[in-house]
Coordinates of C-alpha atoms in Angstrom, one line a residue:
Chain A
X294 CA 24.7 55.3 -18.0
X295 CA 22.4 53.0 -16.1
X296 CA 20.4 50.6 -18.2
X297 CA 17.0 51.9 -16.8
X298 CA 18.0 55.4 -17.7
X299 CA 18.8 54.3 -21.2
X300 CA 15.5 52.4 -21.4
X301 CA 13.7 55.5 -20.2
X302 CA 15.4 57.7 -22.8
X303 CA 14.7 55.2 -25.6
X304 CA 11.0 54.9 -24.9
X305 CA 10.9 58.6 -24.6
X306 CA 12.5 59.0 -28.0
X307 CA 10.1 56.6 -29.6
X308 CA 7.1 58.5 -28.1
X309 CA 8.6 61.7 -29.4
X310 CA 9.0 60.4 -32.9
X311 CA 5.5 59.2 -32.9
X312 CA 4.2 62.5 -31.7
X313 CA 6.1 64.7 -34.2
X314 CA 5.3 62.2 -37.0
X315 CA 1.6 62.4 -36.3
X316 CA 1.7 66.2 -36.2
X317 CA 3.3 66.3 -39.6
X318 CA 0.9 63.8 -41.0
X319 CA -2.1 65.7 -39.6
X320 CA -0.9 68.9 -41.1
X321 CA -0.4 67.2 -44.5
X322 CA -3.9 65.8 -44.2
X323 CA -5.3 69.2 -43.3
X324 CA -3.6 70.7 -46.3
X325 CA -4.9 68.1 -48.7
X326 CA -8.4 68.4 -47.3
X327 CA -8.5 72.2 -47.4
X328 CA -7.1 72.4 -50.9
X329 CA -9.0 69.6 -52.5
X330 CA -12.5 69.8 -51.0
X331 CA -15.0 72.5 -51.2
X332 CA -17.8 73.5 -53.5
X333 CA -15.8 72.0 -56.3
X334 CA -13.9 68.8 -55.5
X335 CA -10.5 68.6 -57.0
X336 CA -8.6 65.4 -57.5
X337 CA -5.4 65.4 -55.4
X338 CA -3.5 64.3 -58.6
X339 CA -4.6 67.6 -60.1
X340 CA -3.0 69.4 -57.1
X341 CA 0.4 67.9 -57.8
X342 CA 0.2 68.7 -61.5
X343 CA -0.5 72.3 -60.6
X344 CA 2.2 72.5 -58.0
X345 CA 4.7 71.0 -60.4
X346 CA 3.8 73.6 -62.9
X347 CA 2.7 71.3 -65.7
X348 CA -0.9 72.6 -65.6
X349 CA -1.6 76.3 -65.1
X350 CA -4.5 77.1 -67.3
X351 CA -7.4 74.8 -66.5
X352 CA -10.3 75.9 -64.3
X353 CA -9.1 73.7 -61.5
X354 CA -5.7 75.2 -61.7
X355 CA -7.2 78.7 -61.3
X356 CA -9.3 77.6 -58.4
X357 CA -6.3 76.1 -56.7
X358 CA -3.9 78.9 -57.4
X359 CA -6.1 81.9 -56.7
X360 CA -8.6 80.6 -54.1
X361 CA -7.7 77.3 -52.3
X362 CA -3.9 77.6 -52.0
X363 CA -3.9 81.2 -50.6
X364 CA -6.6 80.3 -48.2
X365 CA -4.8 77.2 -47.1
X366 CA -1.5 79.1 -46.6
X367 CA -3.3 81.9 -44.8
X368 CA -5.0 79.6 -42.4
X369 CA -1.9 77.6 -41.7
X370 CA 0.2 80.8 -41.0
X371 CA -2.5 82.5 -39.0
X372 CA -3.0 79.4 -36.9
X373 CA 0.7 78.9 -36.3
X374 CA 1.3 82.5 -35.4
X375 CA -1.6 82.8 -32.9
X376 CA -0.8 79.5 -31.3
X377 CA 2.9 80.4 -30.9
X378 CA 1.9 83.9 -29.6
X379 CA -0.3 82.1 -27.0
X380 CA 2.4 79.7 -25.9
X381 CA 4.9 82.6 -25.5
X382 CA 2.6 84.9 -23.6
X383 CA 1.5 82.1 -21.3
X384 CA 5.1 81.4 -20.3
X385 CA 6.1 85.1 -20.1
X386 CA 3.2 86.0 -17.8
X387 CA 3.3 82.6 -16.0
X388 CA -0.4 82.6 -16.5
X389 CA -2.2 79.6 -18.1
X390 CA -5.3 81.8 -18.8
X391 CA -3.4 84.3 -20.9
X392 CA -3.7 84.3 -24.7
X393 CA -3.6 87.0 -27.2
X394 CA -7.4 87.4 -27.4
X395 CA -7.9 87.1 -23.7
X396 CA -5.5 89.9 -22.7
X397 CA -6.6 92.4 -25.3
X398 CA -3.8 92.0 -27.8
X399 CA -6.1 90.9 -30.6
X400 CA -8.6 93.6 -30.3
X401 CA -5.9 96.3 -30.0
X402 CA -4.4 95.0 -33.2
X403 CA -7.8 94.8 -34.8
X404 CA -8.6 98.4 -33.8
X405 CA -5.5 99.7 -35.5
X406 CA -6.2 97.5 -38.5
X407 CA -9.7 98.9 -38.8
X408 CA -8.5 102.4 -38.3
X409 CA -5.9 102.0 -41.0
X410 CA -8.4 100.5 -43.4
X411 CA -10.7 103.5 -42.8
X412 CA -8.0 106.1 -43.2
X413 CA -5.7 104.6 -45.8
X414 CA -7.8 102.1 -47.8
X415 CA -5.0 101.3 -50.2
X416 CA -2.1 100.8 -47.9
X417 CA -2.4 97.0 -47.7
X418 CA 1.3 96.3 -47.3
X419 CA 1.5 98.5 -44.2
X420 CA -1.3 96.8 -42.4
X421 CA 0.6 94.0 -40.7
X422 CA 3.1 96.5 -39.3
X423 CA 0.3 98.8 -38.1
X424 CA -1.5 95.8 -36.5
X425 CA 1.8 94.8 -34.9
X426 CA 2.1 98.3 -33.4
X427 CA -1.5 98.1 -32.1
X428 CA -0.8 94.6 -30.6
X429 CA 2.3 95.8 -28.9
X430 CA 0.5 98.8 -27.5
X431 CA -2.3 96.5 -26.2
X432 CA 0.1 94.0 -24.6
X433 CA 2.1 96.8 -22.9
X434 CA -1.0 98.4 -21.6
X435 CA -2.3 95.2 -20.1
X436 CA 1.0 94.2 -18.5
X437 CA 1.5 97.7 -17.1
X438 CA -2.0 97.8 -15.6
X439 CA -1.6 94.4 -14.0
X440 CA 1.8 95.2 -12.6
X441 CA 0.5 98.4 -11.1
X442 CA -2.6 96.7 -9.7
X443 CA -1.2 93.6 -7.8
X444 CA 0.5 91.5 -10.5
X445 CA -1.8 88.6 -9.7
X446 CA -2.9 86.1 -12.4
X447 CA -6.5 87.2 -11.9
X448 CA -5.9 91.0 -12.3
X449 CA -4.0 90.4 -15.5
X450 CA -7.0 88.6 -17.0
X451 CA -9.4 91.2 -15.7
X452 CA -7.3 94.0 -17.1
X453 CA -7.2 92.2 -20.4
X454 CA -10.9 91.8 -20.6
X455 CA -11.4 95.5 -19.8
X456 CA -8.8 96.6 -22.4
X457 CA -10.2 94.1 -24.9
X458 CA -13.6 95.6 -24.5
X459 CA -12.4 99.2 -25.0
X460 CA -10.6 98.3 -28.2
X461 CA -13.5 96.3 -29.6
X462 CA -15.7 99.3 -28.9
X463 CA -13.2 101.3 -30.9
X464 CA -13.5 98.8 -33.8
X465 CA -17.3 99.3 -33.7
X466 CA -16.9 103.1 -33.8
X467 CA -14.7 102.8 -36.9
X468 CA -17.2 100.4 -38.6
X469 CA -20.1 102.7 -37.7
X470 CA -18.4 105.8 -39.0
X471 CA -16.8 104.2 -42.1
X472 CA -19.0 101.3 -43.0
X473 CA -16.8 100.4 -46.0
X474 CA -13.6 100.2 -44.0
X475 CA -13.5 96.5 -43.6
X476 CA -15.1 95.3 -46.8
X477 CA -11.9 93.4 -47.7
X478 CA -12.7 91.1 -44.8
X479 CA -15.7 88.7 -44.8
X480 CA -16.1 88.8 -41.1
X481 CA -13.4 90.8 -39.4
X482 CA -14.6 90.5 -35.8
X483 CA -14.8 86.7 -35.8
X484 CA -12.1 86.0 -38.3
X485 CA -12.3 84.4 -41.7
X486 CA -10.2 83.7 -44.8
X487 CA -12.5 84.0 -47.7
X488 CA -11.4 86.4 -50.5
X489 CA -7.8 86.3 -49.3
X490 CA -5.0 86.9 -51.9
X491 CA -1.3 86.1 -51.8
X492 CA -0.3 89.8 -52.4
X493 CA -2.3 90.9 -49.4
X494 CA -0.8 88.3 -47.1
X495 CA 2.8 88.4 -48.1
X496 CA 4.2 91.0 -45.8
X497 CA 2.3 89.4 -42.9
X498 CA 3.7 85.9 -43.8
X499 CA 7.2 87.3 -43.7
X500 CA 6.6 88.8 -40.3
X501 CA 5.1 85.5 -39.0
X502 CA 8.1 83.5 -40.2
X503 CA 10.5 86.0 -38.5
X504 CA 8.4 85.9 -35.3
X505 CA 8.3 82.1 -35.0
X506 CA 12.0 81.8 -35.8
X507 CA 12.8 84.4 -33.1
X508 CA 10.6 82.6 -30.6
X509 CA 12.4 79.3 -31.3
X510 CA 15.8 80.9 -31.1
X511 CA 15.0 82.5 -27.8
X512 CA 13.4 79.4 -26.3
X513 CA 16.1 78.9 -23.6
X514 CA 15.5 82.5 -22.4
X515 CA 11.8 81.7 -22.3
X516 CA 12.5 78.6 -20.2
X517 CA 14.5 80.7 -17.7
X518 CA 11.9 83.4 -17.6
X519 CA 9.2 80.8 -16.8
X520 CA 11.0 80.0 -13.6
X521 CA 9.8 83.4 -12.2
X522 CA 11.4 86.8 -12.6
X523 CA 13.6 86.7 -9.5
X524 CA 15.0 83.3 -10.2
X525 CA 15.5 84.3 -13.8
X526 CA 17.3 87.5 -12.9
X527 CA 19.5 85.6 -10.4
X528 CA 20.5 83.2 -13.2
X529 CA 21.8 86.2 -15.2
X530 CA 18.9 86.9 -17.5
X531 CA 18.2 90.7 -17.9
X532 CA 14.5 90.0 -17.2
X533 CA 13.0 93.4 -18.1
X534 CA 14.6 93.6 -21.5
X535 CA 13.9 90.0 -22.4
X536 CA 10.3 90.3 -21.3
X537 CA 9.8 93.3 -23.6
X538 CA 11.5 91.3 -26.4
X539 CA 9.0 88.5 -26.0
X540 CA 6.1 90.9 -25.9
X541 CA 7.3 92.3 -29.2
X542 CA 7.4 88.8 -30.7
X543 CA 3.9 88.1 -29.4
X544 CA 2.7 91.4 -30.9
X545 CA 4.4 90.7 -34.2
X546 CA 2.8 87.3 -34.5
X547 CA -0.7 88.2 -33.5
X548 CA -0.6 91.5 -35.3
X549 CA 0.5 89.9 -38.5
X550 CA -2.2 87.1 -38.3
X551 CA -4.9 89.6 -37.5
X552 CA -4.0 91.9 -40.3
X553 CA -5.4 89.3 -42.8
X554 CA -7.4 86.8 -40.8
X555 CA -9.4 89.1 -38.6
X556 CA -9.9 88.5 -34.8
X557 CA -9.4 84.8 -34.5
X558 CA -9.7 83.8 -30.9
X559 CA -9.3 80.6 -29.0
X560 CA -6.5 79.1 -31.1
X561 CA -4.0 81.0 -29.0
X562 CA -5.5 79.6 -25.8
X563 CA -6.3 76.0 -26.6
X564 CA -3.5 74.9 -28.8
X565 CA -0.7 75.6 -26.2
X566 CA -2.7 73.9 -23.5
X567 CA -3.2 70.8 -25.7
X568 CA 0.5 70.7 -26.6
X569 CA 1.6 71.1 -23.0
X570 CA -0.1 67.8 -22.2
X571 CA 2.1 66.1 -24.8
X572 CA 5.5 67.8 -24.6
X573 CA 5.5 69.4 -21.2
X574 CA 6.6 72.9 -20.6
X575 CA 9.9 73.0 -22.2
X576 CA 9.7 76.0 -24.6
X577 CA 11.3 74.8 -27.8
X578 CA 9.1 71.7 -28.3
X579 CA 6.2 73.6 -27.0
X580 CA 6.6 76.5 -29.5
X581 CA 7.2 74.1 -32.4
X582 CA 4.3 71.8 -31.6
X583 CA 2.0 74.8 -31.0
X584 CA 2.9 76.1 -34.4
X585 CA 2.0 72.8 -35.9
X586 CA -1.1 72.4 -33.8
X587 CA -2.4 75.9 -34.6
X588 CA -1.8 75.4 -38.3
X589 CA -3.7 72.1 -38.2
X590 CA -6.6 73.4 -36.1
X591 CA -7.2 76.6 -38.1
X592 CA -6.8 75.0 -41.5
X593 CA -9.1 72.1 -40.5
X594 CA -11.7 74.6 -39.0
X595 CA -11.5 76.6 -42.2
X596 CA -12.2 73.4 -44.2
X597 CA -15.2 72.7 -42.0
X598 CA -16.4 76.4 -42.3
X599 CA -16.3 76.0 -46.1
X600 CA -17.9 72.6 -46.4
X601 CA -20.3 72.1 -43.5
X602 CA -23.1 74.1 -45.2
X603 CA -21.8 74.0 -48.7
X604 CA -22.4 75.9 -51.0
X605 CA -22.9 78.4 -48.2
X606 CA -19.9 79.3 -46.1
X607 CA -19.6 80.3 -42.4
X608 CA -16.7 82.1 -40.8
X609 CA -13.9 80.1 -39.5
X610 CA -14.2 82.0 -36.2
X611 CA -17.6 80.6 -35.7
X612 CA -16.4 77.0 -36.1
X613 CA -13.5 77.7 -33.8
X614 CA -15.7 79.2 -31.1
X615 CA -17.9 76.1 -31.2
X616 CA -14.9 74.0 -30.7
X617 CA -12.9 76.4 -28.5
X618 CA -15.7 77.4 -26.1
X619 CA -16.5 74.0 -24.7
X620 CA -12.8 73.3 -24.4
X621 CA -12.2 76.5 -22.4
X622 CA -15.0 75.5 -20.0
X623 CA -13.4 72.0 -19.6
X624 CA -10.1 73.8 -18.9
X625 CA -11.6 75.9 -16.2
X626 CA -12.9 72.8 -14.4
X627 CA -9.6 71.0 -14.7
X628 CA -7.6 73.9 -13.4
X629 CA -9.9 74.3 -10.4
X630 CA -9.2 70.7 -9.5
X631 CA -5.5 71.2 -9.9
X632 CA -5.7 74.4 -7.9
X633 CA -3.4 76.3 -10.1
Chain B
X187 CA 33.6 87.6 -0.9
X188 CA 30.3 89.5 -1.0
X189 CA 30.0 92.4 1.5
X190 CA 27.8 95.4 2.1
X191 CA 28.9 98.9 3.3
X192 CA 26.4 101.2 4.9
X193 CA 23.7 99.6 2.7
X194 CA 20.1 100.8 3.1
X195 CA 17.3 98.7 1.6
X196 CA 13.5 99.1 1.3
X197 CA 10.7 99.6 -1.2
X198 CA 10.2 102.9 -3.0
X199 CA 11.0 105.6 -0.5
X200 CA 10.2 103.4 2.5
X201 CA 13.5 102.3 4.1
X202 CA 13.4 99.0 6.1
X203 CA 17.0 98.5 6.9
X204 CA 19.6 101.2 7.3
X205 CA 23.4 101.4 7.3
X206 CA 24.0 97.6 7.1
X207 CA 27.7 96.7 7.0
X208 CA 28.3 92.9 6.8
X209 CA 30.5 90.5 5.0
X210 CA 29.6 87.0 4.0
X211 CA 32.7 84.9 4.5
X212 CA 33.4 81.8 2.4
X213 CA 33.3 78.5 4.3
X214 CA 30.8 79.9 6.7
X215 CA 27.0 79.6 7.2
X216 CA 25.6 83.0 7.9
X217 CA 22.0 82.9 9.2
X218 CA 19.7 85.9 9.1
X219 CA 16.9 86.0 11.6
X220 CA 14.4 88.6 12.8
X221 CA 10.7 89.2 13.2
X222 CA 8.4 89.2 10.1
X223 CA 8.8 92.2 7.9
X224 CA 12.2 93.2 9.4
X225 CA 13.7 93.3 5.9
X226 CA 15.8 90.1 5.8
X227 CA 14.5 89.0 2.4
X228 CA 14.7 92.5 1.1
X229 CA 18.3 92.6 2.1
X230 CA 19.1 89.4 0.2
X231 CA 17.3 90.7 -2.9
X232 CA 19.2 94.0 -2.8
X233 CA 22.6 92.3 -2.3
X234 CA 21.7 90.2 -5.4
X235 CA 20.7 93.2 -7.4
X236 CA 17.1 92.1 -7.8
X237 CA 16.0 95.4 -6.4
X238 CA 17.6 98.8 -6.2
X239 CA 19.4 99.8 -3.0
X240 CA 18.5 103.0 -1.2
X241 CA 22.1 104.0 -0.5
X242 CA 25.4 102.4 0.4
X243 CA 27.4 99.8 -1.5
X244 CA 27.3 96.1 -2.3
X245 CA 30.8 94.8 -3.2
X246 CA 31.4 91.5 -5.0
X247 CA 35.1 90.6 -4.5
X248 CA 35.8 94.3 -4.2
X249 CA 33.9 95.5 -7.2
X250 CA 30.7 97.5 -6.9
X251 CA 27.5 95.6 -7.8
X252 CA 26.4 98.3 -10.3
X253 CA 29.5 97.7 -12.4
X254 CA 28.7 94.0 -12.9
X255 CA 26.4 92.7 -15.6
X256 CA 23.6 90.2 -14.7
X257 CA 25.6 87.2 -15.9
X258 CA 28.7 88.3 -14.0
X259 CA 26.6 88.5 -10.8
X260 CA 25.0 85.1 -11.6
X261 CA 28.5 83.5 -11.8
X262 CA 29.3 84.7 -8.3
X263 CA 26.0 84.4 -6.4
X264 CA 23.2 81.9 -6.6
X265 CA 19.8 82.5 -5.1
X266 CA 17.0 80.2 -4.0
X267 CA 13.8 82.1 -3.7
X268 CA 11.2 81.4 -1.1
X269 CA 8.3 80.9 -3.4
X270 CA 8.6 80.0 -7.1
X271 CA 6.8 78.6 -10.1
X272 CA 7.0 74.8 -10.5
X273 CA 7.4 74.3 -14.2
X274 CA 6.4 71.0 -15.8
X275 CA 9.8 70.1 -17.0
X276 CA 12.3 67.3 -16.2
X277 CA 14.7 67.5 -13.2
X278 CA 17.8 67.4 -15.4
X279 CA 16.4 70.4 -17.5
X280 CA 15.8 72.4 -14.3
X281 CA 19.2 71.7 -13.0
X282 CA 20.7 72.5 -16.4
X283 CA 19.1 76.0 -16.1
X284 CA 21.7 76.6 -13.4
X285 CA 24.3 76.6 -16.2
X286 CA 22.6 79.5 -18.0
X287 CA 25.1 82.2 -17.0
X288 CA 27.9 80.2 -18.6
X289 CA 26.2 79.9 -22.0
X290 CA 26.7 82.3 -24.9
X291 CA 24.0 83.1 -27.3
X292 CA 22.9 79.9 -29.2
X293 CA 22.8 78.5 -25.6
X294 CA 24.0 75.0 -26.5
X295 CA 24.8 72.9 -23.5
X296 CA 28.3 71.4 -23.5
X297 CA 29.5 68.1 -22.1
X298 CA 30.9 70.0 -19.0
X299 CA 27.4 71.4 -18.3
X300 CA 25.9 67.9 -18.2
X301 CA 28.9 66.9 -16.0
X302 CA 28.1 69.8 -13.6
X303 CA 24.4 68.7 -13.5
X304 CA 25.3 65.1 -12.5
X305 CA 27.7 66.4 -9.9
X306 CA 25.2 68.8 -8.4
X307 CA 22.5 66.1 -8.3
X308 CA 25.0 63.8 -6.6
X309 CA 25.9 66.5 -4.0
X310 CA 22.2 66.9 -3.0
X311 CA 21.6 63.1 -2.9
X312 CA 19.1 63.3 -5.8
X313 CA 20.7 61.2 -8.5
X314 CA 17.8 58.9 -8.7
X315 CA 15.5 61.8 -9.6
X316 CA 17.3 62.3 -13.0
X317 CA 14.7 62.2 -15.8
X318 CA 11.7 62.6 -13.5
X319 CA 9.3 65.6 -13.8
X320 CA 9.6 68.3 -11.2
X321 CA 5.8 68.4 -10.8
X322 CA 5.9 64.7 -9.7
X323 CA 8.3 65.3 -6.8
X324 CA 7.5 65.8 -3.1
X325 CA 8.3 69.1 -1.4
X326 CA 11.6 67.8 0.1
X327 CA 12.7 66.4 -3.3
X328 CA 11.8 69.6 -5.1
X329 CA 13.8 71.7 -2.6
X330 CA 16.8 69.4 -3.1
X331 CA 16.5 69.7 -6.9
X332 CA 16.3 73.5 -6.7
X333 CA 19.4 73.4 -4.5
X334 CA 21.1 71.3 -7.2
X335 CA 20.3 74.1 -9.7
X336 CA 21.9 76.6 -7.4
X337 CA 24.9 74.3 -7.1
X338 CA 25.2 73.9 -10.8
X339 CA 25.6 77.6 -11.0
X340 CA 29.0 77.0 -9.5
X341 CA 29.1 80.2 -7.4
X342 CA 31.2 81.0 -4.4
X343 CA 28.2 82.4 -2.5
X344 CA 24.7 80.9 -2.2
X345 CA 21.7 82.8 -0.9
X346 CA 18.8 80.8 0.5
X347 CA 15.5 82.5 1.5
X348 CA 13.8 80.3 4.0
X349 CA 14.8 77.0 2.5
X350 CA 13.1 74.9 5.1
X351 CA 9.6 76.5 4.8
X352 CA 6.8 74.0 3.9
X353 CA 9.2 71.0 4.6
X354 CA 8.5 68.5 7.3
X355 CA 11.0 68.2 10.1
X356 CA 13.0 65.4 8.6
X357 CA 13.5 67.2 5.4
X358 CA 14.3 70.4 7.3
X359 CA 17.2 68.7 9.0
X360 CA 18.3 67.2 5.6
X361 CA 18.4 70.7 4.2
X362 CA 20.6 71.9 7.0
X363 CA 22.9 69.0 6.5
X364 CA 23.3 69.9 2.8
X365 CA 23.9 73.5 3.7
X366 CA 26.7 72.4 6.1
X367 CA 28.2 70.3 3.3
X368 CA 28.2 73.3 1.0
X369 CA 29.9 75.5 3.5
X370 CA 32.5 72.8 4.2
X371 CA 33.2 72.7 0.5
X372 CA 34.3 76.3 0.7
X373 CA 31.1 78.2 -0.3
X374 CA 29.7 81.1 1.6
X375 CA 26.1 80.2 2.5
X376 CA 23.7 83.0 3.5
X377 CA 20.3 81.8 4.7
X378 CA 17.2 83.5 6.0
X379 CA 15.5 81.2 8.6
X380 CA 12.3 81.5 10.6
X381 CA 12.9 78.9 13.2
X382 CA 15.2 80.0 16.0
X383 CA 16.3 76.5 17.0
X384 CA 17.1 75.6 13.4
X385 CA 19.0 78.9 13.1
X386 CA 21.1 78.2 16.2
X387 CA 21.9 74.7 14.9
X388 CA 22.8 75.8 11.4
X389 CA 24.7 79.0 11.9
X390 CA 28.4 79.7 12.2
X391 CA 27.5 83.3 12.2
X392 CA 24.2 84.8 13.3
X393 CA 22.8 88.1 12.3
X394 CA 19.7 89.3 14.2
X395 CA 17.7 92.1 12.6
X396 CA 15.1 94.3 14.2
X397 CA 14.0 98.0 14.1
X398 CA 15.8 98.8 10.9
X399 CA 19.2 97.5 11.8
X400 CA 21.4 94.6 13.0
X401 CA 20.8 94.1 16.7
X402 CA 23.3 91.3 17.1
X403 CA 26.1 89.7 15.1
X404 CA 28.3 86.9 16.3
X405 CA 28.4 83.1 16.8
X406 CA 25.4 81.3 18.3
X407 CA 27.5 80.7 21.5
X408 CA 27.9 84.5 21.9
X409 CA 24.2 85.1 21.2
X410 CA 23.2 82.8 24.1
X411 CA 25.2 85.0 26.5
X412 CA 23.1 88.0 25.6
X413 CA 19.5 89.0 26.2
X414 CA 18.9 89.4 22.5
X415 CA 16.2 86.7 22.0
X416 CA 14.3 87.9 25.0
X417 CA 14.3 91.5 23.7
X418 CA 13.3 90.7 20.1
X419 CA 11.3 87.4 20.2
X420 CA 10.1 87.5 23.8
X421 CA 11.3 84.0 24.4
X422 CA 13.9 82.4 26.6
X423 CA 16.3 80.2 24.5
X424 CA 18.1 77.4 26.3
X425 CA 20.0 74.3 25.2
X426 CA 20.9 70.9 26.6
X427 CA 23.8 68.7 25.6
X428 CA 22.8 65.4 24.1
X429 CA 24.8 62.6 22.4
X430 CA 24.0 64.3 19.1
X431 CA 25.3 67.7 20.1
X432 CA 23.5 70.7 21.5
X433 CA 19.7 70.7 21.2
X434 CA 17.9 74.1 21.5
X435 CA 14.5 74.9 22.8
X436 CA 12.6 77.9 24.0
X437 CA 10.0 79.0 26.5
X438 CA 7.9 82.0 26.6
X439 CA 9.0 84.6 29.2

């Protein structure tokens, strides 16, 4: 191997270590922040005592076990799931503007969730799977419409906006007819984590773990698919089947997240874009770093949502929109310059 | 060898080419030319199984295309599309994708795959691009890297859809030289070209399409003896001998 090539690879490896190291560090920081700070500040030492099981009965322990920890876990998993779903859908559709909430996946899942809550108020454990079905229905509708239209990047986003609107009108209808349907959620339509419990989340968390693992395992296929469907097919990838498989993964991830977090937007759009700048477009590092990035962003936003106006609390979706909105605008200007 | 028997191709119920019977011999550069929309690219896609045929057969070494799985097809025929996404990945990653049909599920690359990648990059004179990002490359370099991906696929037949489009003239000639090298190494190269003079230079075997069928097949020498270019392209094609071989040019009639 040439010496310059070796040098190139070594500096690359050092940069990679630094990048992944800082992701892990940031996630740990976000966890400590979101668990220890709030209306009541808890000493980090207390956290370890509770985690190690030596203290289970104090008031701090209860706050940690029944409020802070579930909330932290929920925000981490929801963020990771939505960011990975965004990264996958952007590659599958070869469209940098695609994200679960842009193309109507979130509102379709939300509609089914709301409908389920109205019709079967006690079927908590079924919710993630119903949301998954809704999300899959939404993503299939949008891809079919855009394929029929002209398969352009624009028509996909437009179809997504239309479908998204229809489903969110559906959510409003459910809320109007059954005002109590979504009382379990603080703010379903913008997303939030208050009042979340481990029992409610557990089925969704399992679905998220399976979804992310599947996305990582199929990352080579995703790389091939990102080359364009004709090139992918000529390389021996059964494009149609694989594409549906990925849409299923996207639906599982966003459906599961939405079933307990509500309609969190933006994280699925901005995190993959940020990570692409660091790791490029190779799917495996992109998916993994998006999972970390989404977890960090959402748990940090949730921390802000709880503490900014403490003792009052705003929805994490609001904080995220204030951060995500300006970013999206910046993205539009940047893309125009690159003429994507 | 890949061949077609009475193959009809088109979109939906609209047939653009009918009853096409051709064989793509190994060691030979076959060039497909014809006016815009005559169905050359559609023919390539149908032969590769990227779109359904409207009748007739495509045979890969004697076996019907429909009986082969996508990976079996990919081990026999590589395809360079005319337009494509340019992902922001490294050159070596892109060329490694050419090894995809040879990998079983966990898709771990083996030493021999890296060996093939190095070999393919060497073949297209792009060793120095190893480790660079595809987005940073010029049009000519990109085209060579994509060709390396097709070479890494290690197939007996390579289909190229307008490989010289968007390249400046120097890179166009480079491309033809690489194509010649591939044919000399025993591959069947099938190429759609737009430029008549380039086609005459590059081809061992010329197929001229028009009006839903093949209007001419034969060597470029034989084509010059017919009126085919006048009929289809409304130009008069001539050539002069130079120290560097035949040079082709055309005049309007």
